[in-house]
mmCIF file of C-alpha atoms and ligand atoms in Angstrom:
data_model
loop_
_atom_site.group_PDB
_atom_site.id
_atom_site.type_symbol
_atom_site.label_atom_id
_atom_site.label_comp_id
_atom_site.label_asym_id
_atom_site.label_seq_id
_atom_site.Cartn_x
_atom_site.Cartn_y
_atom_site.Cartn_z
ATOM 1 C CA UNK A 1 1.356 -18.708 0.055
ATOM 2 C CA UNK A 2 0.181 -19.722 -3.223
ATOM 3 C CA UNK A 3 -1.343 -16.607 -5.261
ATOM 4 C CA UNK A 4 -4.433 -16.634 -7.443
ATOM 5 C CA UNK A 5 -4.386 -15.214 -10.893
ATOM 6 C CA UNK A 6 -5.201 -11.411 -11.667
ATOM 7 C CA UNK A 7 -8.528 -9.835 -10.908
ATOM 8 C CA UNK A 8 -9.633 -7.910 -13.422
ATOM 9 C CA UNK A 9 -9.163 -3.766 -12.340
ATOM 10 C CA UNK A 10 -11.885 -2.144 -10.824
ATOM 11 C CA UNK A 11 -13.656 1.442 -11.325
ATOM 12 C CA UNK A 12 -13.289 3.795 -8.517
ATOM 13 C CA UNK A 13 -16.654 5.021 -7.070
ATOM 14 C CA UNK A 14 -16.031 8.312 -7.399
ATOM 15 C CA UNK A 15 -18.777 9.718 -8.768
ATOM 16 C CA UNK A 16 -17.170 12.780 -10.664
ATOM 17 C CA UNK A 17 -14.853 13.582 -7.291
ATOM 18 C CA UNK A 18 -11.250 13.945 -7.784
ATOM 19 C CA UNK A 19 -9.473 11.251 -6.553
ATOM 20 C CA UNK A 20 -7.421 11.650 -3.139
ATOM 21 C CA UNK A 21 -4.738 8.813 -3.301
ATOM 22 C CA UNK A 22 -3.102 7.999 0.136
ATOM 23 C CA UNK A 23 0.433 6.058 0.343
ATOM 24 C CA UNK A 24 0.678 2.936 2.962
ATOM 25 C CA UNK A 25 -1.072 4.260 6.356
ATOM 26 C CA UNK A 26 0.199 0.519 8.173
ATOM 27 C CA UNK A 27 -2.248 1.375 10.842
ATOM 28 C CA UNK A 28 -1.134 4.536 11.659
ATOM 29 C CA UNK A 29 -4.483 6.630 12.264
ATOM 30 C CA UNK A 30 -3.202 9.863 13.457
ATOM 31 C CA UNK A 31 -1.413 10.267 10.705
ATOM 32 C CA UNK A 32 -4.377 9.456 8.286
ATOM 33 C CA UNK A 33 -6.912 12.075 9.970
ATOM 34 C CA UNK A 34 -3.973 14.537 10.302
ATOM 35 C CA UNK A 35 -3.297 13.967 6.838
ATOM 36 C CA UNK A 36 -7.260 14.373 5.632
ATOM 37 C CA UNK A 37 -7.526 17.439 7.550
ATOM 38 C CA UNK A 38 -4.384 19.218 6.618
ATOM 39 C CA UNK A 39 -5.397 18.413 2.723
ATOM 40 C CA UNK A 40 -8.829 20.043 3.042
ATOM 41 C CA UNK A 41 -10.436 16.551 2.076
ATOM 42 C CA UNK A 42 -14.089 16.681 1.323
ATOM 43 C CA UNK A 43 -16.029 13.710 1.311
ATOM 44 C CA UNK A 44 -18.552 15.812 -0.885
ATOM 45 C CA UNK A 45 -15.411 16.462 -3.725
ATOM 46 C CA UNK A 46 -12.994 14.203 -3.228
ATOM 47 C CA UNK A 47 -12.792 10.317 -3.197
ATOM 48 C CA UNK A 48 -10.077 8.539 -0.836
ATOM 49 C CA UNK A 49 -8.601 6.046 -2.196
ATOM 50 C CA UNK A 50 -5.494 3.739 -0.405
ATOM 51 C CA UNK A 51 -2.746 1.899 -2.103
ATOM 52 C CA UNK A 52 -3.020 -1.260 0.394
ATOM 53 C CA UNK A 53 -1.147 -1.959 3.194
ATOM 54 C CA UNK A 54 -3.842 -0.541 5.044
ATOM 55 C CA UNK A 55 -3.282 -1.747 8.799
ATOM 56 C CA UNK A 56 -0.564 -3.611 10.106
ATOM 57 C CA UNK A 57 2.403 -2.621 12.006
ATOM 58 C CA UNK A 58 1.537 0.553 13.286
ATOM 59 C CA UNK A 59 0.171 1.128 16.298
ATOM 60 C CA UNK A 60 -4.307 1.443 15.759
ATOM 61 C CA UNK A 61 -5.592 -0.464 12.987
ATOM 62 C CA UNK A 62 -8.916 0.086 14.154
ATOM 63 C CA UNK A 63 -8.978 3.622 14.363
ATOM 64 C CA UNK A 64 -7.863 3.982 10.509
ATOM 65 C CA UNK A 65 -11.056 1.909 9.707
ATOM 66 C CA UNK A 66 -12.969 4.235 11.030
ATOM 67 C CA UNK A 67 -11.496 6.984 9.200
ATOM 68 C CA UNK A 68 -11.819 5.504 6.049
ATOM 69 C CA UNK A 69 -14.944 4.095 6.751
ATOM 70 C CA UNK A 70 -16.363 7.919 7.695
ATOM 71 C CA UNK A 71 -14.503 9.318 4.374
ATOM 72 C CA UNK A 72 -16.104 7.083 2.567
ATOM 73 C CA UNK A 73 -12.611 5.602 1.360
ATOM 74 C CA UNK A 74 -12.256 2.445 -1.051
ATOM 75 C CA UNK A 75 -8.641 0.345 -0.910
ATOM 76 C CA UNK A 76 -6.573 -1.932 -3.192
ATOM 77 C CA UNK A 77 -5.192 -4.532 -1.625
ATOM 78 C CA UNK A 78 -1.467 -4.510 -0.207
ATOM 79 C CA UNK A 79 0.407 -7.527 0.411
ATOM 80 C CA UNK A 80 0.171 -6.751 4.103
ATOM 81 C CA UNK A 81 -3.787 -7.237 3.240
ATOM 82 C CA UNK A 82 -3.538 -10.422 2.132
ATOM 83 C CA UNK A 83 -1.372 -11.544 4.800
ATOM 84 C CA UNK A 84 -3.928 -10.266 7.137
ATOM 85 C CA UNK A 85 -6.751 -12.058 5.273
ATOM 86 C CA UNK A 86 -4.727 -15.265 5.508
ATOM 87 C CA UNK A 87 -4.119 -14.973 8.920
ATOM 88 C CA UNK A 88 -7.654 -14.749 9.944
ATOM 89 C CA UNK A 89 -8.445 -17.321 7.518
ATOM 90 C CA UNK A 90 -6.044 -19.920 8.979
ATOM 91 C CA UNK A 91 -4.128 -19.918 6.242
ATOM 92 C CA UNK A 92 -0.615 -18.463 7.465
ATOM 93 C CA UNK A 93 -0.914 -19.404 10.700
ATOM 94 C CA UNK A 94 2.537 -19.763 12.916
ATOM 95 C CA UNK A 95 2.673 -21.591 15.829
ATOM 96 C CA UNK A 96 2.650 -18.887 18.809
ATOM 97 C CA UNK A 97 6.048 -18.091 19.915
ATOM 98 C CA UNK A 98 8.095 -19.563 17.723
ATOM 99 C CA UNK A 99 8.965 -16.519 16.297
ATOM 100 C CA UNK A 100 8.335 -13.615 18.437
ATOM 101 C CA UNK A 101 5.945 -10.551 17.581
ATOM 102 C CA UNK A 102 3.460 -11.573 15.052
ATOM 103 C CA UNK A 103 1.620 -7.983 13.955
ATOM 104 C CA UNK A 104 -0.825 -9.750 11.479
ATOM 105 C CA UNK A 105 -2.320 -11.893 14.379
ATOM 106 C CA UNK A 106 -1.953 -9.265 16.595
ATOM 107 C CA UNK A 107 -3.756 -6.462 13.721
ATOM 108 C CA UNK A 108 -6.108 -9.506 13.068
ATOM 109 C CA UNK A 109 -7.307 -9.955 16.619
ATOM 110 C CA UNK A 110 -7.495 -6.206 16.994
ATOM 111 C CA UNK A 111 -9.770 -5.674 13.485
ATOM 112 C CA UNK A 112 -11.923 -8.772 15.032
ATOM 113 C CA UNK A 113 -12.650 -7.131 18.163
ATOM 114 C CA UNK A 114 -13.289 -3.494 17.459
ATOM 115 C CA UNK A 115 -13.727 -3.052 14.357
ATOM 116 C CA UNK A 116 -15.296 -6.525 12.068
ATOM 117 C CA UNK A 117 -16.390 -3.996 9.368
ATOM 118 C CA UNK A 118 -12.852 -3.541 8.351
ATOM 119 C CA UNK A 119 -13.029 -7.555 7.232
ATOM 120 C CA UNK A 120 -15.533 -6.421 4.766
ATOM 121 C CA UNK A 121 -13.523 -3.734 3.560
ATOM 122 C CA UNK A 122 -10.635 -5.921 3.120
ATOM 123 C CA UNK A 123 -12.478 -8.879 1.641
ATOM 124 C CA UNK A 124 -14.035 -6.690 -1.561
ATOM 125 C CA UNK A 125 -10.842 -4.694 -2.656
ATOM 126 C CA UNK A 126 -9.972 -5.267 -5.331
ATOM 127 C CA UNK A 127 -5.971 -5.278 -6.757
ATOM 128 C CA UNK A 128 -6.454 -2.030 -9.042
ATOM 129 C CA UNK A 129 -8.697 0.657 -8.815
ATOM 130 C CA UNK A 130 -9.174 2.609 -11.790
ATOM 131 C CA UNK A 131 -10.349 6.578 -12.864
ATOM 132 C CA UNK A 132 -9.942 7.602 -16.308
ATOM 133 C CA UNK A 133 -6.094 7.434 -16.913
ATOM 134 C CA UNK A 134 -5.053 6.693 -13.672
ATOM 135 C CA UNK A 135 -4.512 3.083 -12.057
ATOM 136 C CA UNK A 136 -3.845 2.952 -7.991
ATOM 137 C CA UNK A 137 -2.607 -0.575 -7.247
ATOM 138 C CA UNK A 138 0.070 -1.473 -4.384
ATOM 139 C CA UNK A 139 3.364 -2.522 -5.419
ATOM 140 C CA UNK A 140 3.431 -2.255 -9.689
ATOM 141 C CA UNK A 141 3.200 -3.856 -13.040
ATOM 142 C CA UNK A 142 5.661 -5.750 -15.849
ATOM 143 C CA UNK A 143 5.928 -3.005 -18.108
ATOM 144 C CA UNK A 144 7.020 -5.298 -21.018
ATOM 145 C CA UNK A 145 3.360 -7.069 -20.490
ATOM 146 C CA UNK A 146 1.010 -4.611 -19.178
ATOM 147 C CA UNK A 147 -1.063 -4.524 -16.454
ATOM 148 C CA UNK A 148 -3.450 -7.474 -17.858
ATOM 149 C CA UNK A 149 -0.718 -9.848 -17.981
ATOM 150 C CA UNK A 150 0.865 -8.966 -14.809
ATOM 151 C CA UNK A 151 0.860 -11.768 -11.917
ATOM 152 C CA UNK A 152 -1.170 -10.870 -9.106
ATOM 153 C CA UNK A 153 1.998 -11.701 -6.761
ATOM 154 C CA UNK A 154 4.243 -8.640 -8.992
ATOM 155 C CA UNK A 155 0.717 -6.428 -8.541
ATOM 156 C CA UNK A 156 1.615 -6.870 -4.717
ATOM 157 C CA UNK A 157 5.011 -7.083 -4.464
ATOM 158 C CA UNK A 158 7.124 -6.087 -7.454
ATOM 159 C CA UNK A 159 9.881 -3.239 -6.987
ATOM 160 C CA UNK A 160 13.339 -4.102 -9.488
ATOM 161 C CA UNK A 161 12.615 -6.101 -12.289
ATOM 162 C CA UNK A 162 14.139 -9.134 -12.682
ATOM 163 C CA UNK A 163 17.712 -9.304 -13.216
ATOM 164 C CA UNK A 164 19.305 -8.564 -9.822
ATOM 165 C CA UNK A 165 20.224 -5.869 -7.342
ATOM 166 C CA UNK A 166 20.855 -3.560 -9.872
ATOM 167 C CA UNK A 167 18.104 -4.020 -12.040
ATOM 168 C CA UNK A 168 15.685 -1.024 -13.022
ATOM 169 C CA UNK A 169 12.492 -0.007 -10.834
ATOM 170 C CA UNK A 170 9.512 -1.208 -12.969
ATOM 171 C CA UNK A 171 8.475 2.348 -13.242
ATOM 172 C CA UNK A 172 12.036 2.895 -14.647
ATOM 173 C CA UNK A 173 10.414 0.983 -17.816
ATOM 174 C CA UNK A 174 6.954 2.159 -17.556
ATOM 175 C CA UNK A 175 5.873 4.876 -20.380
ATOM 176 C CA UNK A 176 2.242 5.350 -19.428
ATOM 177 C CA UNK A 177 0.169 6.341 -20.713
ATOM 178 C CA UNK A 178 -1.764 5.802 -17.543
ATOM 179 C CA UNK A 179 -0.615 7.187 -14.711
ATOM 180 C CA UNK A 180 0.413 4.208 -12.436
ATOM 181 C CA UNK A 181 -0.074 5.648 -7.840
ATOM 182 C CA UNK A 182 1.522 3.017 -6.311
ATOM 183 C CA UNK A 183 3.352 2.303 -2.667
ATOM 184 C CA UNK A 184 5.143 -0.023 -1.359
ATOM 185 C CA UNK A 185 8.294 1.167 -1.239
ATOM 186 C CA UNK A 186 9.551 2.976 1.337
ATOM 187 C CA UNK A 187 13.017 3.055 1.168
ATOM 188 C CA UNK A 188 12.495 4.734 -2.840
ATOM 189 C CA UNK A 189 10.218 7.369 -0.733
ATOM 190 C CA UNK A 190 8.273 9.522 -2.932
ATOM 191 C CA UNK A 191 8.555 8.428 -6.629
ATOM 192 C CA UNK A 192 7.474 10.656 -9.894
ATOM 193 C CA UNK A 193 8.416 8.922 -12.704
ATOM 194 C CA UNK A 194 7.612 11.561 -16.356
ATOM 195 C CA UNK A 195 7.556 10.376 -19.252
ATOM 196 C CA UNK A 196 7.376 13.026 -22.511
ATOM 197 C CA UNK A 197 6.016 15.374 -20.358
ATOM 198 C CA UNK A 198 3.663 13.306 -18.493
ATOM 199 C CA UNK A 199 3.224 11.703 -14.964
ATOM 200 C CA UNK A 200 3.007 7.884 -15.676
ATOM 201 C CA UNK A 201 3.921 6.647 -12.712
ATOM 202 C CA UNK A 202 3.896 8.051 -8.839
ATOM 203 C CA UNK A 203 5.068 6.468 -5.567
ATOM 204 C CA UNK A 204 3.338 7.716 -2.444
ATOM 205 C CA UNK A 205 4.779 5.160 0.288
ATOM 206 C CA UNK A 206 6.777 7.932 2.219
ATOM 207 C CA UNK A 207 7.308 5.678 5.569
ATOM 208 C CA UNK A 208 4.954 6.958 7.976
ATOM 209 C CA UNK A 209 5.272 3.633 10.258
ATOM 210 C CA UNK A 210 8.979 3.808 10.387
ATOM 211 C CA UNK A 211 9.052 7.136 11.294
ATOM 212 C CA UNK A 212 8.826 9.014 7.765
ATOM 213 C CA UNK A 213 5.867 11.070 6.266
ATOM 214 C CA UNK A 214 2.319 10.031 4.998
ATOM 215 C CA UNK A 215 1.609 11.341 1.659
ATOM 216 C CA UNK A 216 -1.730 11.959 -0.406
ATOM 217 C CA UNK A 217 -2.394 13.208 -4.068
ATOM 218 C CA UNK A 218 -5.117 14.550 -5.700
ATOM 219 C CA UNK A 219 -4.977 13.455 -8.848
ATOM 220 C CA UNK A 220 -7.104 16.116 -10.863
ATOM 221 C CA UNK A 221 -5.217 18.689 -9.093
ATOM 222 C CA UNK A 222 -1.960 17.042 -9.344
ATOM 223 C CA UNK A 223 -1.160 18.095 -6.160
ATOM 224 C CA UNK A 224 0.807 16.563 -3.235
ATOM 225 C CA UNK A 225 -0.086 16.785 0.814
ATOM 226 C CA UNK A 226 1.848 14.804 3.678
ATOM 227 C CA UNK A 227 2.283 15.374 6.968
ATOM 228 C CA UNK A 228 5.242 13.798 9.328
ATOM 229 C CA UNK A 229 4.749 10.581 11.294
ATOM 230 C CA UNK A 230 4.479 11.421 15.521
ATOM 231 C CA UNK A 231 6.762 9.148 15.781
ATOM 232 C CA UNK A 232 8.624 5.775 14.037
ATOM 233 C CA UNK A 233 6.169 2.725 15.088
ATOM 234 C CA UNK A 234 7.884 -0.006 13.350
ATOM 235 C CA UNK A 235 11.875 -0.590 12.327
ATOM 236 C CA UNK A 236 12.269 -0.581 8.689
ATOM 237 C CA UNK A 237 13.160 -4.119 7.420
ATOM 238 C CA UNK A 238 17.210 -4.853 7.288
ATOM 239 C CA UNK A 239 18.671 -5.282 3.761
ATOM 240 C CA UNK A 240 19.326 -8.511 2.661
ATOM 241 C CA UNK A 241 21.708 -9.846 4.144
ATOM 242 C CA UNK A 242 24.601 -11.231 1.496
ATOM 243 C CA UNK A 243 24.117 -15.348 1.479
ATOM 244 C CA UNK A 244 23.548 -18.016 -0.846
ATOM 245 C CA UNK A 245 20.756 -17.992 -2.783
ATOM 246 C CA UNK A 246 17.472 -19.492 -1.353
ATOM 247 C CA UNK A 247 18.323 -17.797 1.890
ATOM 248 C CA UNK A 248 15.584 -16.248 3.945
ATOM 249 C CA UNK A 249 15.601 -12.614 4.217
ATOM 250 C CA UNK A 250 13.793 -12.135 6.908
ATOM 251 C CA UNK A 251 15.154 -12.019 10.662
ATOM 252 C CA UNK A 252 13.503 -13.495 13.211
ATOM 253 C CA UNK A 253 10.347 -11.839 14.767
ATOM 254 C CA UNK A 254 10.409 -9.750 11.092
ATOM 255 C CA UNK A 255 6.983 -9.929 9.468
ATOM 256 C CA UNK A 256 6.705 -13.077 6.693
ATOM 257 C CA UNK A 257 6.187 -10.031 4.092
ATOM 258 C CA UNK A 258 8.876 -7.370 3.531
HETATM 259 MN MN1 MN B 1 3.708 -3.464 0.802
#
């Protein structure tokens, strides 16, 4: 799918309330009220925030809407968002059964029916969400160009620069001084990255739909909360397989989006 320039980042709304930042939930809403209680989270003095991939996979899509939509919660998007918005758009559409189990249609269909509000949620996140020094955005950022100049397709699915398997994590590179709460990674698990002394960057995608942990941060406190998944909901993706170049990654019935 062809991807639109940057938007520019966005302002949290949080009104003077710390900001609670909350790895990728991929639909799994037990974890995400376990998580908000267990935390102490207080609508009244703290500010959810998600770092995208917000809903598909795991096993109730809907009910995580209506967590975040009682919190109060804001989201960037993850590239499991947009994939969702493109599916209900039309615009990724695969003919049924050609490929097995297709979670976006199925999350789609499920968002549709009991809970539409989530569409609106989805349709006004921005890529970045910004408070003071720190940025929230899904996957990361070209540290040799800075956030500006990084392609909206790296914003949502960047992990190794460019330069093969063994090239550096972006936040390898990245020297602040923002502090950079990102997910989408979670075979790196949880990420600090400090740089003289300082957090710049922070990975919170601890693998709650493959079985793993779901992890918040508060980022005035600086402090960490997760609780454990009930159970793994989703396999996590093979490695690449080795092959010529070009070749697909994916296996069949895999998601389009690693
Ligand atoms: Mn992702």
């Amino acid at each position: 799918m062809p991807l639109s320039p940057s938007s520019p980042p966005v302002p949290a709304a949080a009104g003077g309330r710390d900001l609670f930042v909350v790895g990728d939930v991929h639909g799994c809403a037990d974890e995400l009220a376990a998580l908000l209680d267990r935390a102490g989270f207080d609508p009244a003095r703290h500010h959810l925030v998600l770092v995208g991939d917000v809903f598909a996979k795991g096993p109730d899509p809907a009910g995580v809407f209506r967590t975040v939509r009682t919190a109060g919660g804001e989201m960037v998007l993850g590239n499991h968002d947009v994939a969702l918005l493109a599916r209900r758009e039309g615009l990724a559409h695969r003919p049924a059964g050609d490929r097995g189990w297709d979670p976006h249609g199925w999350c789609a269909r499920v968002l549709t029916e009991e809970a539409p509000g989530a569409w609106g949620l989805l349709e006004s996140a921005p890529l970045v969400l910004t408070s003071g020094a720190t940025w929230v955005l899904h996957a990361g950022l070209d540290p040799a160009v800075g956030l500006a100049a990084t392609s909206r397709e790296d914003v949502l699915t960047v992990r190794r620069l460019a330069g093969g398997p063994g090239a550096p994590f972006w936040w390898e590179r990245w020297e602040g001084p923002e502090t950079v709460v990102f997910g989408h990674d979670a075979k790196r698990g949880l990420v600090r990255r400090v740089h003289r002394g300082r957090t710049v960057a922070l990975g919170l995608d601890t693998g709650c739909v493959y079985g793993g942990r779901l992890t918040g941060w508060f980022a005035g406190e600086d402090r960490l909360t997760s609780v454990a998944a009930r159970r793994a909901y989703s396999p996590l993706a093979r490695p690449v397989p080795p092959g010529p170049p070009g070749r697909s990654s994916g296996s069949p019935g895999s998601p389009p989006v690693p």
